[in-house]
Short mmCIF file of N, CA and C in Angstrom, two decimals:
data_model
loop_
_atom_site.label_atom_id
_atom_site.label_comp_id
_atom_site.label_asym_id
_atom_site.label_seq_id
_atom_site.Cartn_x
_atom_site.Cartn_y
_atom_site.Cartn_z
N UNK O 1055 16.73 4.18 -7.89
CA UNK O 1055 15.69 4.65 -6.99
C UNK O 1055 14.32 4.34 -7.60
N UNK O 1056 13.13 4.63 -6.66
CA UNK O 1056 11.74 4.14 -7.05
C UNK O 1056 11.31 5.36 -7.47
N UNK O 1057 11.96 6.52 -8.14
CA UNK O 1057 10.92 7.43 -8.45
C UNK O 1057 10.47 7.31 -10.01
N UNK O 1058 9.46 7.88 -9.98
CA UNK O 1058 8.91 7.81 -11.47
C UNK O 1058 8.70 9.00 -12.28
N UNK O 1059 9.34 10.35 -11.85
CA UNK O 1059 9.62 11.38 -12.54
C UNK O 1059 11.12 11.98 -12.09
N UNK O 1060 11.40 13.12 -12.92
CA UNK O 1060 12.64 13.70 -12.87
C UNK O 1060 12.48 14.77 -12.45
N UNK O 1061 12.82 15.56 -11.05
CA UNK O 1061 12.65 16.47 -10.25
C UNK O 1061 13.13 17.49 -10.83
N UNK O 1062 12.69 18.88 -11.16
CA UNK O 1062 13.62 20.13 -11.58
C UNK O 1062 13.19 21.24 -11.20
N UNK O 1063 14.30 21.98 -11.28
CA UNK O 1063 14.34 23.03 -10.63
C UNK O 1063 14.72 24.44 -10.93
N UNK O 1064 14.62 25.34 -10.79
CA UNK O 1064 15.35 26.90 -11.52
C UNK O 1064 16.16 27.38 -10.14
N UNK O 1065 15.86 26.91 -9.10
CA UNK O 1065 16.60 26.95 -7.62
C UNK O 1065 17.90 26.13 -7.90
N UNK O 1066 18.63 26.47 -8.04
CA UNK O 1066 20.08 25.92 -7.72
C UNK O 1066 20.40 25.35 -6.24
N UNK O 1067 20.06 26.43 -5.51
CA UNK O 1067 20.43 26.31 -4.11
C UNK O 1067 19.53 24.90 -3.30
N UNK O 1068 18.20 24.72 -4.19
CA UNK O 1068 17.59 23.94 -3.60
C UNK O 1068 17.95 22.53 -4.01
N UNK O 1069 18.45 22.31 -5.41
CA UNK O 1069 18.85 21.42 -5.89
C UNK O 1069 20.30 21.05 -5.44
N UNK O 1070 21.05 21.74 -4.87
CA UNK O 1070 22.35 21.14 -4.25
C UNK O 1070 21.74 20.78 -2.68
N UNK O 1071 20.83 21.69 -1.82
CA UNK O 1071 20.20 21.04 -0.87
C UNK O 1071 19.74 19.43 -0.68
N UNK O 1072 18.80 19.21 -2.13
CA UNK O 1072 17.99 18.29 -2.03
C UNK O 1072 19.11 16.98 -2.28
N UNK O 1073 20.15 17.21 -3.07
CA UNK O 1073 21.15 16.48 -3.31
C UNK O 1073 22.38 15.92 -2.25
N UNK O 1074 22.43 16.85 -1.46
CA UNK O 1074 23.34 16.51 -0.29
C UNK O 1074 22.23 15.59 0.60
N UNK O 1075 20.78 14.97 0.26
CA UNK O 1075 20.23 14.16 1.01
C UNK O 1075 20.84 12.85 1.04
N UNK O 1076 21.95 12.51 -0.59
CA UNK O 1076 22.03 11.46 -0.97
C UNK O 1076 23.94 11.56 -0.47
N UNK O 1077 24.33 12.45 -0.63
CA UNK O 1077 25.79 12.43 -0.85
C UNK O 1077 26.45 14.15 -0.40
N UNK O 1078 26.95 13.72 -0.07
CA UNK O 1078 28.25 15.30 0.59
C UNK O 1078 28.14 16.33 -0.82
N UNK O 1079 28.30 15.53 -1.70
CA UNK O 1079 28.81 16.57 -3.24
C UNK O 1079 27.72 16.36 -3.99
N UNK O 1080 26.98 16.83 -4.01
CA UNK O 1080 26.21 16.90 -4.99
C UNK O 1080 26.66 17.28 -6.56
N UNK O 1081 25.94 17.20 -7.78
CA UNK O 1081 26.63 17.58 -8.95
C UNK O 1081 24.95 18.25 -9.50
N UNK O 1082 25.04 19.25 -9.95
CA UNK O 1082 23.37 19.69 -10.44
C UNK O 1082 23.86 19.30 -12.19
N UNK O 1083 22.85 18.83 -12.29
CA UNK O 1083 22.65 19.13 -14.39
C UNK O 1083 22.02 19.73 -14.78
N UNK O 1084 22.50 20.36 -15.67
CA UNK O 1084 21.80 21.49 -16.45
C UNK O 1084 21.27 21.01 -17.58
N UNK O 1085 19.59 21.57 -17.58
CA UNK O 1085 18.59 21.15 -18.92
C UNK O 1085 18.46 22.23 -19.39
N UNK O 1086 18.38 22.60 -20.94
CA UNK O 1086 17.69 23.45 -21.68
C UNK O 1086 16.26 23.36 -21.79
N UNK O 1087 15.71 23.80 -20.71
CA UNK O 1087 14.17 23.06 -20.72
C UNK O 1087 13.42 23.73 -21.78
N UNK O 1088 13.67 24.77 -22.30
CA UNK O 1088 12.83 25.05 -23.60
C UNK O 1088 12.94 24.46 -24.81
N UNK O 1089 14.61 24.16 -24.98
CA UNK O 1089 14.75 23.20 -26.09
C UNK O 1089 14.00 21.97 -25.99
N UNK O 1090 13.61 21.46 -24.69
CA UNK O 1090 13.64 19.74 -24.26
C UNK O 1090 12.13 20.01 -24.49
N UNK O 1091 11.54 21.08 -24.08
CA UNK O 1091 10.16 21.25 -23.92
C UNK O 1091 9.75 21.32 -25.13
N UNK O 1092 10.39 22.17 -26.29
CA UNK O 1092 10.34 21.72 -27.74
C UNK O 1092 10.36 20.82 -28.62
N UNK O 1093 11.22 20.06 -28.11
CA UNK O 1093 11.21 18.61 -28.76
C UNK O 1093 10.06 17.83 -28.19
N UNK O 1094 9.32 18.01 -27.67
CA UNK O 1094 8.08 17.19 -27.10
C UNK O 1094 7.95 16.61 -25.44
N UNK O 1095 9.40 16.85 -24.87
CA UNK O 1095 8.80 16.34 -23.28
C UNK O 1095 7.92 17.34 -22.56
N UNK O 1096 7.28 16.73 -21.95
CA UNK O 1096 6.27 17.49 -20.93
C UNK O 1096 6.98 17.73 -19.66
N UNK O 1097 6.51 18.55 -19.43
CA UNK O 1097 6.84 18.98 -17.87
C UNK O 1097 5.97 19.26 -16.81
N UNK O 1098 6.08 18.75 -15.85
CA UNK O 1098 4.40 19.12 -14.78
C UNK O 1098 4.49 20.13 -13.91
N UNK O 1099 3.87 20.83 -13.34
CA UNK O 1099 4.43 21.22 -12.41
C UNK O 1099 3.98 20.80 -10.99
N UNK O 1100 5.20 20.76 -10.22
CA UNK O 1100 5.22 19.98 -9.11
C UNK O 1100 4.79 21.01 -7.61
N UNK O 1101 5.40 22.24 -7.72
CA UNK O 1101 5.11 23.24 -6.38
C UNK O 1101 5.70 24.72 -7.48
N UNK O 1102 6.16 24.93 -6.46
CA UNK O 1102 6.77 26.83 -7.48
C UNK O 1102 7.76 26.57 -7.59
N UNK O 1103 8.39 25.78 -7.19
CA UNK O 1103 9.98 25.60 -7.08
C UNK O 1103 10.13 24.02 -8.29
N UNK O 1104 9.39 23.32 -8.30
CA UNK O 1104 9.69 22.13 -8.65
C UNK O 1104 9.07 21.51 -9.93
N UNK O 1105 9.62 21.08 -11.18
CA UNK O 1105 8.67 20.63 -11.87
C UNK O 1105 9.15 19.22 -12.34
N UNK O 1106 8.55 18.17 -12.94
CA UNK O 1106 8.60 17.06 -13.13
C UNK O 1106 8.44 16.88 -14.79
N UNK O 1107 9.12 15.50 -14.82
CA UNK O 1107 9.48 15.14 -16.54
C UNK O 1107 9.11 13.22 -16.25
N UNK O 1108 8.46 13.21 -16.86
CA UNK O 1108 8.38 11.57 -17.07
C UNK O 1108 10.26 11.22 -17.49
N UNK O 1109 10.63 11.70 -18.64
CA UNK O 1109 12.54 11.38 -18.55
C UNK O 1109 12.93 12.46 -19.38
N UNK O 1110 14.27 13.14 -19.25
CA UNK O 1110 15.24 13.91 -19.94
C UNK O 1110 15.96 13.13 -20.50
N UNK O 1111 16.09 12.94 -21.96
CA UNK O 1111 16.81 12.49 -22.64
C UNK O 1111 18.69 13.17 -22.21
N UNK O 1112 19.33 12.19 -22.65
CA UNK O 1112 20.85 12.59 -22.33
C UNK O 1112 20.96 13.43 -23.61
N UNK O 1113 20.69 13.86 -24.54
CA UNK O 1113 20.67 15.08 -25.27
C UNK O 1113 20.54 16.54 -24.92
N UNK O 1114 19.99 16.54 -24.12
CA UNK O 1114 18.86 17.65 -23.86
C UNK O 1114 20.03 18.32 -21.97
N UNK O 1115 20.64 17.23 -21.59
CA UNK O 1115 21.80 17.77 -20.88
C UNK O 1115 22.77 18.61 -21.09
N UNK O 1116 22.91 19.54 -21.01
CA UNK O 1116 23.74 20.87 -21.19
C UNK O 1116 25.38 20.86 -20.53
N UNK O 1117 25.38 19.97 -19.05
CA UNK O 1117 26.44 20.44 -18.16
C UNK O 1117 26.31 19.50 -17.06
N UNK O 1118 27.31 19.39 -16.31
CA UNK O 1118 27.13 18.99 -15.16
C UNK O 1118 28.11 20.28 -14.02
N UNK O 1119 27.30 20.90 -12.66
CA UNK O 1119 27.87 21.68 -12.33
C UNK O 1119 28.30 21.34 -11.29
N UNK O 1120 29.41 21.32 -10.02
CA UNK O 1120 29.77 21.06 -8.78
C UNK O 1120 28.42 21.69 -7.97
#
């Protein structure tokens, strides 16, 4: 895809929403965003619901949930 940040969320519900745009099943991943935010990524914030990451390292992935 053409986006240039990584969408996140503390909404679950919105993130399986926004995900069934692409596909029936969505899968949410789970970030430790304080750890990730510790190690140096930034995070923006996007609305109340939404915040943005230039990239999440595959470290910093916790889970993948149905």
């Amino acid at each position: 895809m053409a986006r240039q940040y990584v969408h996140l969320t503390t909404d679950r519900v919105m993130a399986v929403r926004t995900g069934r745009r692409k596909t029936l099943v969505p899968q949410v991943l789970v970030i430790d965003a304080v750890v990730t935010h510790r190690a140096g990524v930034l995070f923006y914030p996007s609305s109340d619901l939404v915040w943005l990451a230039e990239d999440v390292p595959i470290a910093f992935i916790e889970g993948l949930r149905p």
